[in-house]
XYZ file of C-alpha atoms in Angstrom:
396
model
C -0.142 -0.028 0.114
C 1.385 3.310 -1.103
C 1.985 5.410 1.928
C 1.201 9.614 1.370
C 3.438 11.852 3.315
C 1.891 14.405 5.267
C 3.389 17.802 4.379
C 3.931 20.304 7.168
C 2.174 24.060 6.768
C 4.014 26.905 5.531
C 6.255 29.110 7.935
C 3.368 31.815 6.995
C 1.004 29.584 8.054
C 2.568 28.784 11.101
C 3.305 32.278 12.593
C -0.791 32.530 12.636
C -0.748 30.383 15.376
C -0.158 31.328 19.108
C 0.725 28.102 20.713
C 4.491 27.945 22.056
C 6.248 27.670 19.494
C 5.046 30.464 17.666
C 5.154 33.198 20.647
C 8.143 32.112 22.405
C 10.541 33.839 19.955
C 10.632 36.996 17.778
C 9.276 36.398 14.081
C 13.492 36.497 12.831
C 13.871 33.256 15.151
C 13.224 29.582 13.778
C 11.665 27.481 16.448
C 12.835 24.050 16.403
C 12.272 23.550 20.337
C 9.667 22.776 21.844
C 7.727 19.452 21.313
C 4.602 21.255 19.308
C 4.388 19.665 14.972
C 4.214 21.831 12.181
C 1.804 19.646 10.288
C -2.241 20.077 9.635
C -4.544 18.240 12.181
C -5.704 14.816 11.010
C -9.086 15.038 9.247
C -10.842 12.763 11.749
C -9.892 15.515 14.341
C -10.988 18.466 12.527
C -14.082 16.696 12.248
C -14.467 16.070 15.591
C -13.931 19.562 17.124
C -15.393 21.111 13.957
C -19.008 19.217 14.768
C -18.478 19.592 18.681
C -18.530 23.501 18.604
C -21.166 23.552 15.790
C -23.471 21.583 18.581
C -21.874 23.419 21.465
C -20.740 20.477 22.838
C -18.233 22.290 25.163
C -19.328 21.029 28.567
C -17.522 18.278 31.725
C -16.268 15.102 30.414
C -18.526 12.554 31.018
C -18.005 10.731 33.693
C -18.303 7.473 30.818
C -16.653 8.431 27.039
C -15.789 6.037 24.329
C -11.927 6.862 25.072
C -10.593 3.458 26.930
C -12.512 1.745 24.123
C -10.796 3.692 21.291
C -6.995 3.511 23.108
C -7.393 -0.271 23.648
C -8.235 -0.353 19.818
C -5.391 1.749 18.972
C -3.001 -0.515 20.651
C -4.484 -3.254 19.414
C -3.990 -2.277 15.876
C -0.227 -0.686 16.494
C 0.961 -2.656 19.654
C -0.582 -6.336 19.417
C -1.548 -4.876 23.236
C -4.550 -6.080 24.498
C -5.216 -3.446 27.152
C -8.570 -4.142 29.588
C -10.802 -0.931 29.200
C -12.234 -1.339 33.021
C -8.486 -0.805 34.183
C -7.965 2.628 32.395
C -8.280 6.579 33.592
C -8.129 9.894 32.645
C -6.348 12.730 33.375
C -5.753 16.001 31.881
C -2.053 15.598 30.971
C 0.726 12.705 30.723
C 2.064 14.975 33.631
C -0.550 15.038 35.329
C -0.849 11.352 35.543
C 2.792 10.613 36.241
C 2.303 13.141 39.726
C -0.471 11.553 40.774
C 0.043 7.734 40.407
C 3.759 8.464 41.986
C 2.159 10.557 44.987
C -0.076 6.857 45.837
C 3.251 4.371 45.325
C 6.023 6.678 47.231
C 6.532 8.905 50.889
C 7.043 11.667 50.752
C 11.758 12.256 50.803
C 11.884 8.189 48.448
C 13.463 8.647 45.848
C 12.431 8.139 42.345
C 15.250 6.808 39.374
C 15.150 8.898 36.225
C 17.323 8.066 32.852
C 19.031 11.281 32.280
C 19.393 12.659 29.395
C 15.516 12.807 29.993
C 12.542 14.596 28.946
C 13.439 18.063 32.007
C 10.310 18.306 33.745
C 10.724 14.643 35.095
C 12.525 15.837 37.323
C 10.148 18.595 38.627
C 7.364 16.128 38.370
C 9.131 13.557 41.162
C 9.845 16.854 43.012
C 5.878 17.861 42.699
C 5.172 14.771 44.004
C 7.221 14.312 47.046
C 10.082 12.317 46.038
C 13.566 13.036 45.356
C 15.128 12.732 41.784
C 17.804 9.374 41.813
C 20.168 10.203 38.347
C 21.000 6.696 36.735
C 22.161 7.894 33.058
C 21.706 5.901 29.904
C 24.694 3.869 28.661
C 25.895 4.393 25.295
C 26.432 2.145 24.014
C 28.538 3.312 21.034
C 25.344 2.152 18.698
C 22.309 3.468 20.652
C 21.382 4.050 24.319
C 19.994 1.727 27.111
C 18.897 1.818 30.539
C 21.746 0.691 32.489
C 20.364 -2.216 35.192
C 23.327 -2.463 36.655
C 22.900 0.743 37.939
C 19.813 1.083 38.584
C 20.009 -2.548 40.438
C 21.935 -0.919 42.445
C 19.828 2.398 42.900
C 16.725 0.286 44.148
C 18.472 -1.638 46.215
C 19.928 1.522 48.221
C 16.459 2.236 49.074
C 14.478 3.631 45.197
C 10.972 3.100 45.616
C 10.164 3.737 41.710
C 11.626 4.272 38.440
C 10.166 6.936 36.235
C 10.557 5.276 32.743
C 10.113 6.513 29.903
C 9.345 4.215 26.585
C 10.528 5.859 24.166
C 13.488 7.380 24.851
C 12.412 11.355 25.253
C 14.958 13.087 24.045
C 16.919 9.976 22.036
C 13.973 8.260 20.921
C 15.239 4.911 21.506
C 12.794 2.135 21.897
C 13.639 -0.335 24.751
C 13.778 -3.755 24.231
C 11.511 -6.215 25.642
C 13.741 -7.908 27.107
C 15.547 -4.706 29.147
C 11.786 -3.774 30.111
C 11.105 -7.337 31.452
C 14.218 -7.736 33.287
C 13.306 -4.249 34.709
C 10.580 -4.575 36.005
C 11.532 -8.065 37.790
C 14.256 -5.389 39.714
C 11.554 -3.137 40.263
C 9.367 -6.047 41.887
C 11.895 -8.370 43.958
C 12.996 -4.625 45.588
C 9.649 -3.850 45.806
C 9.128 -0.716 43.186
C 7.252 0.529 40.711
C 7.217 1.438 37.461
C 5.655 4.656 35.632
C 6.480 4.361 31.787
C 5.609 7.814 30.579
C 4.590 6.567 26.492
C 3.583 9.320 25.063
C 5.891 9.048 22.177
C 4.567 5.202 21.270
C 2.407 5.565 18.216
C 5.643 7.679 16.631
C 7.165 5.007 16.310
C 9.095 4.042 13.060
C 8.362 0.874 11.176
C 10.613 -1.946 11.294
C 11.158 -0.850 14.718
C 9.241 -3.013 17.470
C 7.544 -1.073 20.371
C 6.320 -2.964 23.743
C 4.417 -1.518 26.066
C 6.028 -2.129 29.205
C 2.719 -3.887 30.616
C 3.242 -6.104 28.214
C 6.871 -6.910 28.431
C 5.926 -9.375 31.225
C 3.804 -10.949 34.184
C 6.117 -8.604 36.614
C 5.828 -5.493 34.620
C 1.761 -6.282 34.428
C 2.021 -6.649 38.987
C 3.988 -3.101 39.354
C 3.392 -1.402 36.321
C 1.333 1.906 34.921
C 1.455 2.928 31.997
C 0.501 6.992 30.991
C -0.202 8.219 27.674
C -1.829 10.706 24.872
C -2.877 11.316 21.352
C -1.316 14.572 22.358
C 2.490 14.406 20.827
C 1.274 12.159 17.616
C -1.737 14.004 16.875
C -0.329 17.417 17.899
C -3.022 18.121 20.651
C -1.236 19.149 23.652
C -3.377 21.763 24.113
C -6.966 20.149 24.474
C -6.029 18.096 28.182
C -6.681 14.224 27.589
C -4.485 11.149 28.604
C -4.384 7.761 29.976
C -3.178 6.124 32.760
C -3.221 2.113 32.491
C -2.850 -0.699 34.980
C -2.948 -4.577 34.390
C -3.328 -6.185 37.866
C -5.929 -6.077 40.062
C -3.043 -5.070 42.873
C -2.115 -1.508 40.644
C -5.823 -1.457 39.570
C -7.284 0.253 42.792
C -4.284 2.321 43.022
C -5.787 4.467 39.778
C -9.533 3.859 41.357
C -8.379 5.556 44.556
C -7.381 8.477 42.524
C -10.303 11.452 43.569
C -12.802 12.337 41.098
C -11.463 15.467 40.285
C -7.778 14.202 38.697
C -9.955 12.469 35.915
C -13.094 15.675 35.491
C -9.354 17.172 34.686
C -9.536 15.216 31.547
C -10.696 18.166 28.158
C -13.999 17.718 26.478
C -12.046 18.481 23.726
C -9.123 16.735 24.321
C -11.319 13.499 25.129
C -13.372 14.380 21.612
C -9.940 14.551 19.616
C -7.891 11.813 21.345
C -10.933 9.524 20.358
C -10.788 10.858 16.704
C -7.276 10.446 16.415
C -6.931 6.426 18.140
C -9.716 5.316 15.363
C -9.267 4.238 12.578
C -9.908 6.513 10.476
C -6.407 8.186 11.837
C -5.028 5.151 11.104
C -3.737 7.126 6.941
C -2.520 9.738 8.245
C -0.464 8.520 11.131
C 0.906 6.576 8.545
C 1.790 9.272 6.325
C 3.377 11.334 9.170
C 6.004 8.543 10.225
C 6.268 8.572 6.536
C 7.517 12.493 7.211
C 9.038 11.509 10.286
C 11.138 9.520 8.829
C 12.084 11.554 5.683
C 12.941 14.618 8.173
C 15.045 12.658 10.246
C 16.960 10.993 7.191
C 17.046 14.579 6.100
C 18.852 15.959 9.704
C 21.852 13.773 9.144
C 22.415 14.614 5.197
C 22.375 18.300 6.868
C 24.492 17.957 9.355
C 27.007 15.758 7.645
C 27.065 18.269 4.898
C 26.634 21.908 7.075
C 28.316 20.818 10.881
C 30.974 18.220 10.558
C 31.947 17.237 13.762
C 28.269 16.983 15.498
C 27.219 13.333 16.061
C 23.535 12.463 15.819
C 21.675 8.755 15.741
C 19.185 9.026 13.892
C 15.728 8.153 16.634
C 13.823 5.114 15.993
C 10.163 6.803 17.462
C 9.260 10.220 17.954
C 9.980 13.635 15.874
C 13.299 14.343 18.215
C 16.455 14.344 17.606
C 19.469 14.585 20.518
C 22.628 16.409 19.234
C 26.319 16.475 20.401
C 28.181 19.548 19.069
C 30.917 18.681 21.787
C 32.748 19.003 18.805
C 32.369 21.572 18.121
C 33.481 23.591 21.364
C 30.583 25.322 22.204
C 30.490 24.879 25.631
C 28.418 23.222 27.569
C 25.195 24.887 26.822
C 25.635 25.521 22.751
C 21.997 26.355 21.572
C 22.217 30.023 23.826
C 24.807 30.980 20.614
C 22.955 29.493 18.509
C 19.663 31.008 19.708
C 21.482 34.330 19.585
C 24.164 34.330 16.443
C 21.860 31.952 14.392
C 18.300 32.576 15.318
C 17.446 28.987 15.630
C 16.304 28.000 18.966
C 17.105 25.028 20.024
C 16.077 22.827 23.593
C 19.285 23.904 25.859
C 20.930 20.051 25.949
C 22.342 20.836 30.131
C 18.110 20.935 31.001
C 17.785 17.150 30.399
C 20.780 16.539 32.851
C 24.164 16.349 33.152
C 24.444 13.927 29.887
C 23.411 16.905 27.843
C 26.868 19.136 28.318
C 27.382 19.837 24.780
C 23.855 18.820 23.618
C 21.330 20.105 21.449
C 17.548 18.793 21.142
C 16.117 19.130 17.518
C 12.758 19.452 16.339
C 12.362 18.280 13.035
C 8.962 17.960 13.068
C 8.398 20.751 10.140
C 8.831 21.070 6.352
C 11.927 20.133 4.847
C 12.330 23.793 3.838
C 12.186 24.751 7.506
C 14.795 22.103 8.804
C 17.033 22.938 6.323
C 16.961 26.931 7.169
C 17.734 26.104 10.207
C 20.241 23.738 10.130
C 22.076 26.170 7.311
C 21.201 29.112 9.442
C 23.519 27.390 12.235
C 26.604 26.713 9.322
C 26.340 30.527 8.779
C 26.736 31.503 12.074
C 29.399 28.972 12.723
C 32.279 31.498 13.084
C 30.043 34.014 14.697
C 29.517 31.206 16.918
C 32.857 30.755 17.582
C 33.683 33.998 18.494
C 30.912 34.540 20.710
C 32.129 31.294 22.553
C 36.186 32.518 22.761
C 34.622 35.672 23.879
C 32.574 34.432 26.909
C 35.506 31.552 27.704
C 38.838 34.797 27.400
């Protein structure tokens, strides 16, 4: 079957948006930092939202919605994962779901393992839940990144009570293997810890790469694990506020059911309607087209870096639209995105925000048009001399 790529909106069209990506910086800056994409909505989502506005379906989210069934069908089609809809609750977003679950599985002051380089809010979410982040970096194998199970076991043995997992991983785009997930679950169970798996990037796993939901990785994972996910990253719905919290055992389901009803009522009505449309079969063709576009862009970025910024190191991600690029070879210091913003007028995410392994790195959002991506890298290349001089002046 031929897949039609999804084409991004033009820069002029994107400048009409009022979201964070297009309002944080002046118009002379190309924004490739925050995780928003530049594509039109899937038609089924547009239709669902237009209908809701037309009929005034803008009230409170109902206590019974088609969301759980829609996600279960999606998970079966896309991942081969059978989800029990009775074990799903919704909330406003993945971050809120993480915090609410962590509050139930740790006591104040207990440590929660995170794996830098990691999505920066993870540190704050652990703190908000009353925990203390225990940093156990990913292991760089030379070909990719993986969980450092030996170091994780040491942290668990030393008293960490939970693991906040990112699967697929942000910012590296790594998809953890079923074997490593099962091993992580067995370690957590051995030491009486829980695992909360953020799987928001899962729908963006590239064809040919196998994504294993944490709760599908083995019996131990089902007993001690939780998944939190959303349509928001794949379908660009972050502003509509809808996420799912998923359990797979009676004990973990009881934890989700113990959450205050207000946690579920924070689900946005538009977010629920949009997510149901996103998870429907009607949106599968659009999602396949998006994956094709992202595959083209991740390869384009590799070519652009090789041609214009030799010395940059980049591994194409297996999932998502975020590239983790190592610029230490260019000598631009611990936080190169600062000088890139000043001298090249390109906004990238600051590497050190992702933890100590982020020094010298930037995160690049390639969920855009080839033209914008090309212009961004070419701007950085043209500004290379100015960046070199600015960095030297700072050091002097």
